[in-house]
Short mmCIF file of N, CA and C in Angstrom, two decimals:
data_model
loop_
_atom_site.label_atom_id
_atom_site.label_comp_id
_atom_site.label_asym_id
_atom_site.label_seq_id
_atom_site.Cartn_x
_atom_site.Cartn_y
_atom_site.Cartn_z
N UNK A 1 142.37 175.09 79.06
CA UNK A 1 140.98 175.30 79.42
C UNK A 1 140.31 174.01 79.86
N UNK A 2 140.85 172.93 79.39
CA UNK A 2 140.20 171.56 79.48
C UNK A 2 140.18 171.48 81.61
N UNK A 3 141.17 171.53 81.93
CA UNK A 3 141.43 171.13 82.95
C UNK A 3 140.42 172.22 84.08
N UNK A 4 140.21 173.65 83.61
CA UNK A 4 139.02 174.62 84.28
C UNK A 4 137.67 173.63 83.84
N UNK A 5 137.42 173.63 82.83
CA UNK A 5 136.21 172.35 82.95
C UNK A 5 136.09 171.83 83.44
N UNK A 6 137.02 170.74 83.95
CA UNK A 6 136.94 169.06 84.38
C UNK A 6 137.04 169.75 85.77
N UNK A 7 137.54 170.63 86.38
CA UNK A 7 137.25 170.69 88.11
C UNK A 7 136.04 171.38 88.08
N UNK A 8 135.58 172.18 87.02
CA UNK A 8 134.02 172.50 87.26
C UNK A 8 133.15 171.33 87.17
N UNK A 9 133.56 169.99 86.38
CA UNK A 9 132.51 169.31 86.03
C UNK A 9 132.61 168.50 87.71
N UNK A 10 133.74 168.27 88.17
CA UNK A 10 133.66 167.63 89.42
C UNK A 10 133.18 168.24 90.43
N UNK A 11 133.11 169.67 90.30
CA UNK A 11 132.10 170.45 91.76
C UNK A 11 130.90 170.21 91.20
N UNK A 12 130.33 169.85 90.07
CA UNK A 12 128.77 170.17 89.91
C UNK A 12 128.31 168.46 89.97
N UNK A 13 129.58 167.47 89.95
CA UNK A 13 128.88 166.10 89.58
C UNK A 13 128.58 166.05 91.33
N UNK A 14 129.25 166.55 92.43
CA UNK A 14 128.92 166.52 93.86
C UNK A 14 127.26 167.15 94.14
N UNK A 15 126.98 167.91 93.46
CA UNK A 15 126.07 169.02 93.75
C UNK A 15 124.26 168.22 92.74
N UNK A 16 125.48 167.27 91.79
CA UNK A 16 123.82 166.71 90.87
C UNK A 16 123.28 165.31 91.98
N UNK A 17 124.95 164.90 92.80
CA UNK A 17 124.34 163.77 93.13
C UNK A 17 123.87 164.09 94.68
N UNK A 18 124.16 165.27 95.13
CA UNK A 18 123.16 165.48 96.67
C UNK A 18 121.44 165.78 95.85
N UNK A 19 121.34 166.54 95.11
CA UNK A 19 120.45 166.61 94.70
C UNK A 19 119.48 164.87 93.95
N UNK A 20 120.06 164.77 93.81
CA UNK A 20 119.48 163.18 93.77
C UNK A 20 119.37 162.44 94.54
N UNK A 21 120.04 162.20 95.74
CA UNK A 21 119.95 161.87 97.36
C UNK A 21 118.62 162.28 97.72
N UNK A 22 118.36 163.63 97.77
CA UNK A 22 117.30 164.24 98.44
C UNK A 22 116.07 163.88 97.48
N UNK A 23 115.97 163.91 96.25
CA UNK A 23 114.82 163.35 95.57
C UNK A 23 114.45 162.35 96.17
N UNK A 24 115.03 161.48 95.70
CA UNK A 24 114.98 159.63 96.58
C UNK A 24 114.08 159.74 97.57
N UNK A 25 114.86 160.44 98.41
CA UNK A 25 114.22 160.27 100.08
C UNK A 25 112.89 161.04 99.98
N UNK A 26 112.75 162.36 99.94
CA UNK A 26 111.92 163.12 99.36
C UNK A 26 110.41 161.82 99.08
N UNK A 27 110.94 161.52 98.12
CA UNK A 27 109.77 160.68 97.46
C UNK A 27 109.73 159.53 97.91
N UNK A 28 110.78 158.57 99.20
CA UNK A 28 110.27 157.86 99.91
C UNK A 28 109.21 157.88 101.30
N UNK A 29 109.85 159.79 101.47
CA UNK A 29 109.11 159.65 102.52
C UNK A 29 107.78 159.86 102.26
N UNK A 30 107.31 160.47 101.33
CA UNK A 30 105.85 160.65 100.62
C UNK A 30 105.42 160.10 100.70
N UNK A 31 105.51 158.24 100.38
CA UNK A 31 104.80 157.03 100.37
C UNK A 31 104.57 156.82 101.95
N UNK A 32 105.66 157.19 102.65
CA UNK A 32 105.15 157.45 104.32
C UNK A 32 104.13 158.34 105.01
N UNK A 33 103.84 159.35 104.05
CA UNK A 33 103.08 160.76 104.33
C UNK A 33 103.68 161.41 105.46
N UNK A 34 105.50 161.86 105.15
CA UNK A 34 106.08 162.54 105.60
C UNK A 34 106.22 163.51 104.78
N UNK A 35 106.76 164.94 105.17
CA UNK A 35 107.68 165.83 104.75
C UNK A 35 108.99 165.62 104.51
N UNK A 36 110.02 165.69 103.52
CA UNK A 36 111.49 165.44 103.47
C UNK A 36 112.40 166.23 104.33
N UNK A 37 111.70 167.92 104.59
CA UNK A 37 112.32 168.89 105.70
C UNK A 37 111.69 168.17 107.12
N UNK A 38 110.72 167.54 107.23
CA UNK A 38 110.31 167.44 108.75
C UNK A 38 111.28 165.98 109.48
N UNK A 39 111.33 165.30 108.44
CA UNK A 39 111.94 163.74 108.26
C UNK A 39 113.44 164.26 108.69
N UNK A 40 113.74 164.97 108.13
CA UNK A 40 115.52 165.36 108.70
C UNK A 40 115.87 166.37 109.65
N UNK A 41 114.43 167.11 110.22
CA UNK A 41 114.47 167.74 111.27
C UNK A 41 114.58 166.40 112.25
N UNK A 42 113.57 165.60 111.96
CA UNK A 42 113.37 164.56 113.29
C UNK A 42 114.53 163.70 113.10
N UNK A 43 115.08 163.40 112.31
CA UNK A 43 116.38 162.50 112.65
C UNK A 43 117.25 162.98 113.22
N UNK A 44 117.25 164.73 113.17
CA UNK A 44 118.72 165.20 113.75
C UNK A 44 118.58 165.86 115.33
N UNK A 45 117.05 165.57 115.46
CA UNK A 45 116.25 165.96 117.07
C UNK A 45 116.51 164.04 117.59
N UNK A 46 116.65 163.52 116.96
CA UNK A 46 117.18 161.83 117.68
C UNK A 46 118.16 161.33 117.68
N UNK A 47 119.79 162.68 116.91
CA UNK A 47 120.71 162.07 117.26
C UNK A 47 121.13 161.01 116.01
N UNK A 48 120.28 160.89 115.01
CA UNK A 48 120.61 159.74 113.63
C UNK A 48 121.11 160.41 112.91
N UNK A 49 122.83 160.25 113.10
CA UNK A 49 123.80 160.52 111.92
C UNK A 49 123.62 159.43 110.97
N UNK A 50 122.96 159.98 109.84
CA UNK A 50 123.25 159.33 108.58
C UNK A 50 123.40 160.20 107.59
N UNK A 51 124.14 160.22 106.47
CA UNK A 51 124.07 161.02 105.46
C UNK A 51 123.06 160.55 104.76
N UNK A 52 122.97 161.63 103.42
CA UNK A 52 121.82 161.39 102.41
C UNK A 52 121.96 160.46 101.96
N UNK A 53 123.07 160.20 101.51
CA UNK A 53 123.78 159.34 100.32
C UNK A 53 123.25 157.94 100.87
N UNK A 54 123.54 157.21 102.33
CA UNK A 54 123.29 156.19 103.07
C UNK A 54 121.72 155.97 103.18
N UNK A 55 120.96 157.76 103.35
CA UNK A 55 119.61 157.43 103.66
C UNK A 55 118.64 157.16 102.01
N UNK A 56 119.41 157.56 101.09
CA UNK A 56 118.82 157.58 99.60
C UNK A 56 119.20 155.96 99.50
N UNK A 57 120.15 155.18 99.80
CA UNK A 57 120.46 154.00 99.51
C UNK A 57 119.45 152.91 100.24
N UNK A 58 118.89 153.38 101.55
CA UNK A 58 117.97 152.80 102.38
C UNK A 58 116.99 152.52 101.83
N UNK A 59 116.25 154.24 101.41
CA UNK A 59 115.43 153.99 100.65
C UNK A 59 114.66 153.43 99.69
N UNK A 60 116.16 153.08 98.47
CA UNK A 60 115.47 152.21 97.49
C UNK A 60 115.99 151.07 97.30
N UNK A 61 116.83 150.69 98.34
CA UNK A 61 117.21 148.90 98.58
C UNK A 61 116.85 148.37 99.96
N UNK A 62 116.27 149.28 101.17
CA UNK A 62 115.77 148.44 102.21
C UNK A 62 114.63 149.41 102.60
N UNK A 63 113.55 149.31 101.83
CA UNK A 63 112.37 150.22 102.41
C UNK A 63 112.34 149.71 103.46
N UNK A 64 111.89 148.74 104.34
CA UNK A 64 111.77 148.20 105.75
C UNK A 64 112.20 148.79 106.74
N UNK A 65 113.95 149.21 106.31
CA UNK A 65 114.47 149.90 107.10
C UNK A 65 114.61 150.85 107.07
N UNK A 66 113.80 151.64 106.14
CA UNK A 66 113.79 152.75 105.81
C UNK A 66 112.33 153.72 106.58
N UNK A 67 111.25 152.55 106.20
CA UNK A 67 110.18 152.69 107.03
C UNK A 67 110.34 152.72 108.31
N UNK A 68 111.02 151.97 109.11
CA UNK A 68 111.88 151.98 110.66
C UNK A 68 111.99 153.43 111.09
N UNK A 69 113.03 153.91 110.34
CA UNK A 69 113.57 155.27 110.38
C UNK A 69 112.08 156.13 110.21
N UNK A 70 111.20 156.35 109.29
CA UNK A 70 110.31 156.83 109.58
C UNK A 70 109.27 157.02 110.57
N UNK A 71 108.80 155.93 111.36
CA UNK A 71 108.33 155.46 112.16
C UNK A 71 108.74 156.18 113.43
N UNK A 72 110.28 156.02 113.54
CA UNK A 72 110.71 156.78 114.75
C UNK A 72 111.29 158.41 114.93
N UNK A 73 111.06 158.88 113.96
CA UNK A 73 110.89 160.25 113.34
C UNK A 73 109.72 161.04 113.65
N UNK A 74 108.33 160.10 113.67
CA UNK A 74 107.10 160.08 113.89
C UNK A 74 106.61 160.09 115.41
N UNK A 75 107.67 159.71 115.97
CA UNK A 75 107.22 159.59 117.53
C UNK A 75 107.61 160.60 118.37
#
């Protein structure tokens, strides 16, 4: 039974950490007075492949460039 656990615990540790991706951003873009659905509509209407994971990391180690990305989301 151990081993039905441990591949359940590894589909749900994928599923806690997108969900934590999207918080992040979520609540970076807020401080922008974006939407988190409008913010990833407009990145994917400009062609900016980034995952969450990369854009949650932006967020809370290079706001600057994170603000960037907002900015041109905005236009």
């Amino acid at each position: 039974r151990a081993l039905s656990f441990a591949f359940a615990g590894r589909k749900c540790r994928k599923r806690d950490f997108r969900s934590l991706f999207i918080t992040r951003i979520n609540a970076a873009c807020r401080l922008h007075n974006t939407a988190y659905n409008r913010f990833i509509h407009a990145l994917n209407e400009n062609n900016v492949k980034l995952n969450r994971k990369f854009l949650s990391q932006l967020a809370v180690f290079e706001p600057n460039a994170f603000e960037n990305l907002v900015k041109l989301t905005k236009k």
